[in-house]
Amino acid sequence: MSSDQITITPSSPHIGAEIGNIDLTKPLSDRQLADLRAAFLKYGVIFFREQDLSFADQMRLAEYFGHVHIHVGGAGTASKPAEGYPAIRLQHFDAKSKRISGEVWHSDQSCSEIPPDGSILIQKILPPDGGGDTLFASAYAAYDALSEPMKALLEPLSAEHDGAKLFDRSATVYPTAIHPVVTRHRETGRKLLFVNAGFTTRIVDLPRDESDAVLKYLFDHIAKPHWQMRFRWRENSVAFWDNRCTQHFAIWDYWPNVRSGYRVQFEGVSRPAR
Ligand code: SIN
């Protein structure tokens, strides 16, 4: 194996792969970057182990993929900007935490007109007895599994995504956005389900009772185990997900223990589209 050839170990049939033979504390070669980009698009979420990233390393990795993104949730979210790096969010939860970030199926900030394309999360401290895993689901596979009549029903519909549904309501006014219920990934061209329990409030083309029933069905559908995987973190593990075609759920089963890490995101370049 040549020195800059990454290894790829799929995590499940529909989503996720662990990447080896790479040191993310160093600048990447063109080949490494091309291989990582291809793996990111193919697997939806890629994982790395034993990467002792500084903030500068985490920023450099994000900047290979896009402009870094400043989180839209402001003071109402459970995370905070890292000292000196406003684009990096400290996600630290401990005995004093009243809630954590992302304990519901969601894609990050789908309440934005243009949600971030990707997120890169590293964990630095993990609970001593395990726990704090993250679930990831493929929104492609969830869409593919729907019947043709259900796909035909959903394709012309659009839904509202509201930041106030997920973030703490006391703080501020949050963005809302209307996105198609079924979108097409800008780079892979694949169709996927783009509603999530964290942010999606209603299907704007349907009366409220029909919207509630269809969304409940879709949220339950996304949460089925068939297109999911569960990532067990270790210190200095990194998860790097494509926010356009995956959803995730952070499990808070470790209170009062500490789980602490840092997340950076990079911006999308266009609205989610059919
Ligand atoms: C998030 O929703 O970005 C948090 C994911 C996690 O902490 O596992």
Short mmCIF file of C-alpha atoms and ligand atoms in Angstrom, two decimals:
data_model
loop_
_atom_site.label_atom_id
_atom_site.label_comp_id
_atom_site.label_asym_id
_atom_site.label_seq_id
_atom_site.Cartn_x
_atom_site.Cartn_y
_atom_site.Cartn_z
CA MET A 1 0.00 0.00 0.00
CA SER A 2 1.42 3.40 -0.91
CA SER A 3 1.91 5.81 1.97
CA ASP A 4 -1.02 8.08 1.08
CA GLN A 5 -3.56 5.38 0.23
CA ILE A 6 -6.41 5.41 2.74
CA THR A 7 -8.17 2.25 3.87
CA ILE A 8 -11.98 2.08 3.94
CA THR A 9 -13.97 -0.32 6.12
CA PRO A 10 -17.76 -0.05 5.65
CA SER A 11 -19.72 0.16 8.91
CA SER A 12 -23.08 -1.16 7.66
CA PRO A 13 -24.81 -1.96 4.35
CA HIS A 14 -26.32 1.53 3.88
CA ILE A 15 -24.27 4.06 5.77
CA GLY A 16 -20.86 4.75 7.28
CA ALA A 17 -17.25 3.73 6.80
CA GLU A 18 -14.16 3.86 8.95
CA ILE A 19 -11.12 5.42 7.25
CA GLY A 20 -7.60 4.27 8.12
CA ASN A 21 -4.00 5.04 7.17
CA ILE A 22 -4.41 8.80 7.39
CA ASP A 23 -3.15 11.46 9.79
CA LEU A 24 -5.53 14.42 9.89
CA THR A 25 -3.08 16.52 11.89
CA LYS A 26 -1.08 16.89 8.63
CA PRO A 27 -2.12 18.62 5.38
CA LEU A 28 -3.68 16.13 2.94
CA SER A 29 -2.27 15.15 -0.43
CA ASP A 30 -4.45 15.62 -3.55
CA ARG A 31 -4.97 11.89 -3.65
CA GLN A 32 -6.01 11.64 0.00
CA LEU A 33 -8.42 14.50 -0.46
CA ALA A 34 -9.97 12.97 -3.60
CA ASP A 35 -10.33 9.60 -1.84
CA LEU A 36 -11.88 11.21 1.26
CA ARG A 37 -14.31 13.21 -0.87
CA ALA A 38 -15.38 10.06 -2.70
CA ALA A 39 -15.82 8.13 0.57
CA PHE A 40 -17.80 10.99 2.14
CA LEU A 41 -20.21 11.01 -0.83
CA LYS A 42 -20.50 7.23 -0.99
CA TYR A 43 -20.92 6.39 2.70
CA GLY A 44 -22.64 9.56 4.03
CA VAL A 45 -20.57 9.51 7.23
CA ILE A 46 -16.90 8.63 7.61
CA PHE A 47 -15.06 7.94 10.83
CA PHE A 48 -11.45 8.26 11.92
CA ARG A 49 -9.72 6.98 15.05
CA GLU A 50 -6.83 8.35 17.10
CA GLN A 51 -6.73 11.82 15.56
CA ASP A 52 -5.49 14.28 18.17
CA LEU A 53 -6.71 17.32 16.24
CA SER A 54 -6.02 20.89 17.30
CA PHE A 55 -8.63 23.53 16.45
CA ALA A 56 -6.43 24.56 13.51
CA ASP A 57 -6.35 20.93 12.24
CA GLN A 58 -10.13 20.64 12.50
CA MET A 59 -10.58 23.97 10.66
CA ARG A 60 -8.13 22.89 7.92
CA LEU A 61 -10.02 19.65 7.36
CA ALA A 62 -13.36 21.51 7.08
CA GLU A 63 -11.88 24.12 4.73
CA TYR A 64 -10.86 21.43 2.23
CA PHE A 65 -14.60 20.81 1.79
CA GLY A 66 -16.16 24.29 2.01
CA HIS A 67 -16.34 27.61 3.82
CA VAL A 68 -16.67 27.13 7.55
CA HIS A 69 -20.10 27.90 8.89
CA ILE A 70 -21.16 29.87 11.95
CA HIS A 71 -23.93 28.04 13.83
CA VAL A 72 -27.39 29.65 13.57
CA GLY A 73 -28.72 28.61 16.98
CA GLY A 74 -26.88 31.32 18.94
CA ALA A 75 -27.42 31.39 22.69
CA GLY A 76 -30.35 28.99 22.54
CA THR A 77 -28.33 25.88 21.76
CA ALA A 78 -26.63 23.47 24.12
CA SER A 79 -23.21 24.07 22.50
CA LYS A 80 -20.89 27.09 22.76
CA PRO A 81 -18.25 28.65 20.49
CA ALA A 82 -14.71 27.45 21.30
CA GLU A 83 -12.28 30.04 22.68
CA GLY A 84 -10.72 31.95 19.77
CA TYR A 85 -12.48 29.83 17.10
CA PRO A 86 -16.08 31.04 16.61
CA ALA A 87 -16.77 28.39 13.95
CA ILE A 88 -15.90 25.53 16.32
CA ARG A 89 -18.60 24.62 18.83
CA LEU A 90 -17.71 23.09 22.19
CA GLN A 91 -20.18 20.30 22.91
CA HIS A 92 -19.54 19.64 26.59
CA PHE A 93 -22.12 17.85 28.72
CA ASP A 94 -21.81 16.88 32.37
CA ALA A 95 -23.73 16.52 35.65
CA LYS A 96 -24.94 20.12 35.39
CA SER A 97 -26.32 19.75 31.85
CA LYS A 98 -30.08 20.12 31.47
CA ARG A 99 -29.98 18.90 27.87
CA ILE A 100 -27.45 18.04 25.19
CA SER A 101 -27.11 18.81 21.48
CA GLY A 102 -28.88 16.53 19.06
CA GLU A 103 -30.86 14.08 21.20
CA VAL A 104 -33.48 13.67 18.46
CA TRP A 105 -33.26 12.53 14.84
CA HIS A 106 -32.18 15.55 12.81
CA SER A 107 -29.94 16.92 10.12
CA ASP A 108 -27.96 19.92 11.31
CA GLN A 109 -29.74 23.25 11.00
CA SER A 110 -32.24 22.25 8.35
CA CYS A 111 -34.09 25.40 9.51
CA SER A 112 -31.57 27.42 7.44
CA GLU A 113 -32.30 28.39 3.84
CA ILE A 114 -29.00 26.72 2.98
CA PRO A 115 -28.12 24.22 5.72
CA PRO A 116 -24.47 23.29 6.27
CA ASP A 117 -23.29 20.58 3.86
CA GLY A 118 -21.15 18.77 6.39
CA SER A 119 -20.17 18.50 10.06
CA ILE A 120 -16.95 17.26 11.64
CA LEU A 121 -17.15 16.24 15.31
CA ILE A 122 -14.27 15.07 17.49
CA GLN A 123 -14.69 13.70 21.02
CA LYS A 124 -12.02 14.52 23.58
CA ILE A 125 -13.57 13.15 26.80
CA LEU A 126 -15.91 10.17 26.97
CA PRO A 127 -17.93 8.63 29.80
CA PRO A 128 -15.86 6.04 31.71
CA ASP A 129 -18.43 3.24 31.45
CA GLY A 130 -19.35 3.67 27.78
CA GLY A 131 -22.39 5.45 26.42
CA GLY A 132 -22.69 8.64 24.42
CA ASP A 133 -22.85 6.75 21.10
CA THR A 134 -24.29 8.47 18.04
CA LEU A 135 -26.81 6.89 15.67
CA PHE A 136 -26.65 7.74 11.97
CA ALA A 137 -29.35 7.02 9.38
CA SER A 138 -29.24 7.08 5.59
CA ALA A 139 -31.94 9.37 4.17
CA TYR A 140 -31.26 7.79 0.75
CA ALA A 141 -32.04 4.28 1.93
CA ALA A 142 -35.10 5.47 3.86
CA TYR A 143 -36.40 7.11 0.67
CA ASP A 144 -35.55 4.11 -1.54
CA ALA A 145 -37.55 1.79 0.76
CA LEU A 146 -40.82 3.74 0.32
CA SER A 147 -43.47 2.34 -2.02
CA GLU A 148 -43.88 4.00 -5.41
CA PRO A 149 -47.32 5.46 -4.47
CA MET A 150 -45.85 6.97 -1.29
CA LYS A 151 -42.93 8.45 -3.27
CA ALA A 152 -45.41 9.93 -5.76
CA LEU A 153 -47.42 11.48 -2.91
CA LEU A 154 -44.35 13.05 -1.28
CA GLU A 155 -42.45 14.30 -4.34
CA PRO A 156 -44.41 17.55 -4.96
CA LEU A 157 -44.68 18.45 -1.26
CA SER A 158 -42.65 20.95 0.77
CA ALA A 159 -42.18 21.23 4.52
CA GLU A 160 -41.39 23.92 7.04
CA HIS A 161 -38.28 23.54 9.21
CA ASP A 162 -38.26 25.75 12.32
CA GLY A 163 -35.23 26.35 14.58
CA ALA A 164 -37.55 26.99 17.53
CA LYS A 165 -38.62 23.33 17.49
CA LEU A 166 -35.13 22.13 18.47
CA PHE A 167 -33.31 25.03 20.05
CA ASP A 168 -34.19 26.59 23.40
CA ARG A 169 -37.14 28.92 22.77
CA SER A 170 -36.25 31.40 25.48
CA ALA A 171 -33.28 32.87 23.67
CA THR A 172 -34.09 34.46 20.37
CA VAL A 173 -35.93 34.23 17.08
CA TYR A 174 -34.68 31.32 15.00
CA PRO A 175 -34.62 30.82 11.25
CA THR A 176 -37.34 28.93 9.46
CA ALA A 177 -37.10 27.57 5.93
CA ILE A 178 -39.30 25.70 3.48
CA HIS A 179 -37.62 22.74 1.75
CA PRO A 180 -38.91 19.97 -0.55
CA VAL A 181 -39.86 16.79 1.33
CA VAL A 182 -37.86 14.77 -1.20
CA THR A 183 -34.61 16.36 -2.35
CA ARG A 184 -31.90 15.34 -4.76
CA HIS A 185 -28.31 15.41 -3.52
CA ARG A 186 -26.41 18.13 -5.41
CA GLU A 187 -23.36 15.93 -6.02
CA THR A 188 -24.54 12.32 -6.13
CA GLY A 189 -27.88 13.03 -7.87
CA ARG A 190 -29.63 10.52 -5.56
CA LYS A 191 -33.06 11.25 -4.10
CA LEU A 192 -33.57 11.29 -0.34
CA LEU A 193 -36.07 12.09 2.39
CA PHE A 194 -35.45 15.59 3.72
CA VAL A 195 -37.72 15.90 6.77
CA ASN A 196 -36.52 15.34 10.31
CA ALA A 197 -38.11 15.13 13.75
CA GLY A 198 -35.77 17.81 15.14
CA PHE A 199 -36.77 20.70 12.91
CA THR A 200 -39.65 19.83 10.57
CA THR A 201 -42.96 21.24 11.78
CA ARG A 202 -45.48 20.82 8.94
CA ILE A 203 -46.00 19.95 5.32
CA VAL A 204 -47.14 23.25 3.92
CA ASP A 205 -49.30 21.78 1.11
CA LEU A 206 -51.48 19.66 3.43
CA PRO A 207 -54.08 20.46 6.08
CA ARG A 208 -52.69 20.19 9.61
CA ASP A 209 -54.15 16.77 10.46
CA GLU A 210 -52.88 15.19 7.23
CA SER A 211 -49.49 16.88 7.66
CA ASP A 212 -49.19 15.57 11.24
CA ALA A 213 -50.06 12.02 10.15
CA VAL A 214 -47.64 11.99 7.19
CA LEU A 215 -44.80 13.51 9.22
CA LYS A 216 -45.34 11.03 12.06
CA TYR A 217 -45.12 8.20 9.53
CA LEU A 218 -41.92 9.63 8.01
CA PHE A 219 -40.24 10.30 11.38
CA ASP A 220 -41.01 6.69 12.44
CA HIS A 221 -39.75 5.46 9.07
CA ILE A 222 -36.40 7.28 9.36
CA ALA A 223 -35.98 5.85 12.87
CA LYS A 224 -36.21 2.21 11.69
CA PRO A 225 -32.99 0.29 12.33
CA HIS A 226 -32.65 -1.01 8.77
CA TRP A 227 -30.79 2.05 7.44
CA GLN A 228 -29.03 3.00 10.64
CA MET A 229 -25.70 2.41 12.27
CA ARG A 230 -24.41 3.16 15.75
CA PHE A 231 -21.00 4.75 16.25
CA ARG A 232 -19.14 4.02 19.46
CA TRP A 233 -16.72 6.84 20.17
CA ARG A 234 -13.25 6.62 21.65
CA GLU A 235 -11.11 9.59 22.67
CA ASN A 236 -9.95 11.43 19.54
CA SER A 237 -12.43 9.64 17.28
CA VAL A 238 -13.79 11.86 14.51
CA ALA A 239 -17.16 11.57 12.74
CA PHE A 240 -17.56 13.52 9.50
CA TRP A 241 -21.09 13.45 8.09
CA ASP A 242 -22.84 14.65 4.96
CA ASN A 243 -25.71 16.65 6.35
CA ARG A 244 -27.61 16.55 3.04
CA CYS A 245 -28.31 12.81 3.03
CA THR A 246 -27.96 11.59 6.62
CA GLN A 247 -29.64 12.18 9.96
CA HIS A 248 -28.18 11.55 13.38
CA PHE A 249 -29.22 11.13 17.02
CA ALA A 250 -26.89 11.67 19.99
CA ILE A 251 -27.72 9.30 22.86
CA TRP A 252 -27.67 10.88 26.34
CA ASP A 253 -27.33 7.76 28.45
CA TYR A 254 -24.21 8.86 30.35
CA TRP A 255 -25.50 11.52 32.81
CA PRO A 256 -23.92 12.53 35.24
CA ASN A 257 -20.69 11.64 33.43
CA VAL A 258 -18.84 13.92 31.03
CA ARG A 259 -18.79 13.76 27.26
CA SER A 260 -16.90 16.61 25.63
CA GLY A 261 -15.95 17.37 22.04
CA TYR A 262 -15.79 19.96 19.29
CA ARG A 263 -17.78 20.32 16.09
CA VAL A 264 -17.11 22.40 12.99
CA GLN A 265 -19.37 22.68 9.95
CA PHE A 266 -18.91 23.79 6.37
CA GLU A 267 -21.47 25.69 4.38
CA GLY A 268 -23.74 24.48 1.66
CA VAL A 269 -23.71 26.29 -1.67
CA SER A 270 -27.36 26.04 -2.68
CA ARG A 271 -30.79 25.36 -1.21
CA PRO A 272 -31.91 21.74 -0.96
CA ALA A 273 -33.72 21.12 -4.28
CA ARG A 274 -35.83 18.49 -6.02
C1 SIN B 1 -24.95 16.85 16.91
O1 SIN B 1 -26.15 16.78 16.74
O2 SIN B 1 -24.23 17.49 16.16
C2 SIN B 1 -24.32 16.12 18.06
C3 SIN B 1 -23.95 14.74 17.69
C4 SIN B 1 -23.27 14.05 18.83
O3 SIN B 1 -22.93 14.69 19.82
O4 SIN B 1 -23.06 12.85 18.75
#
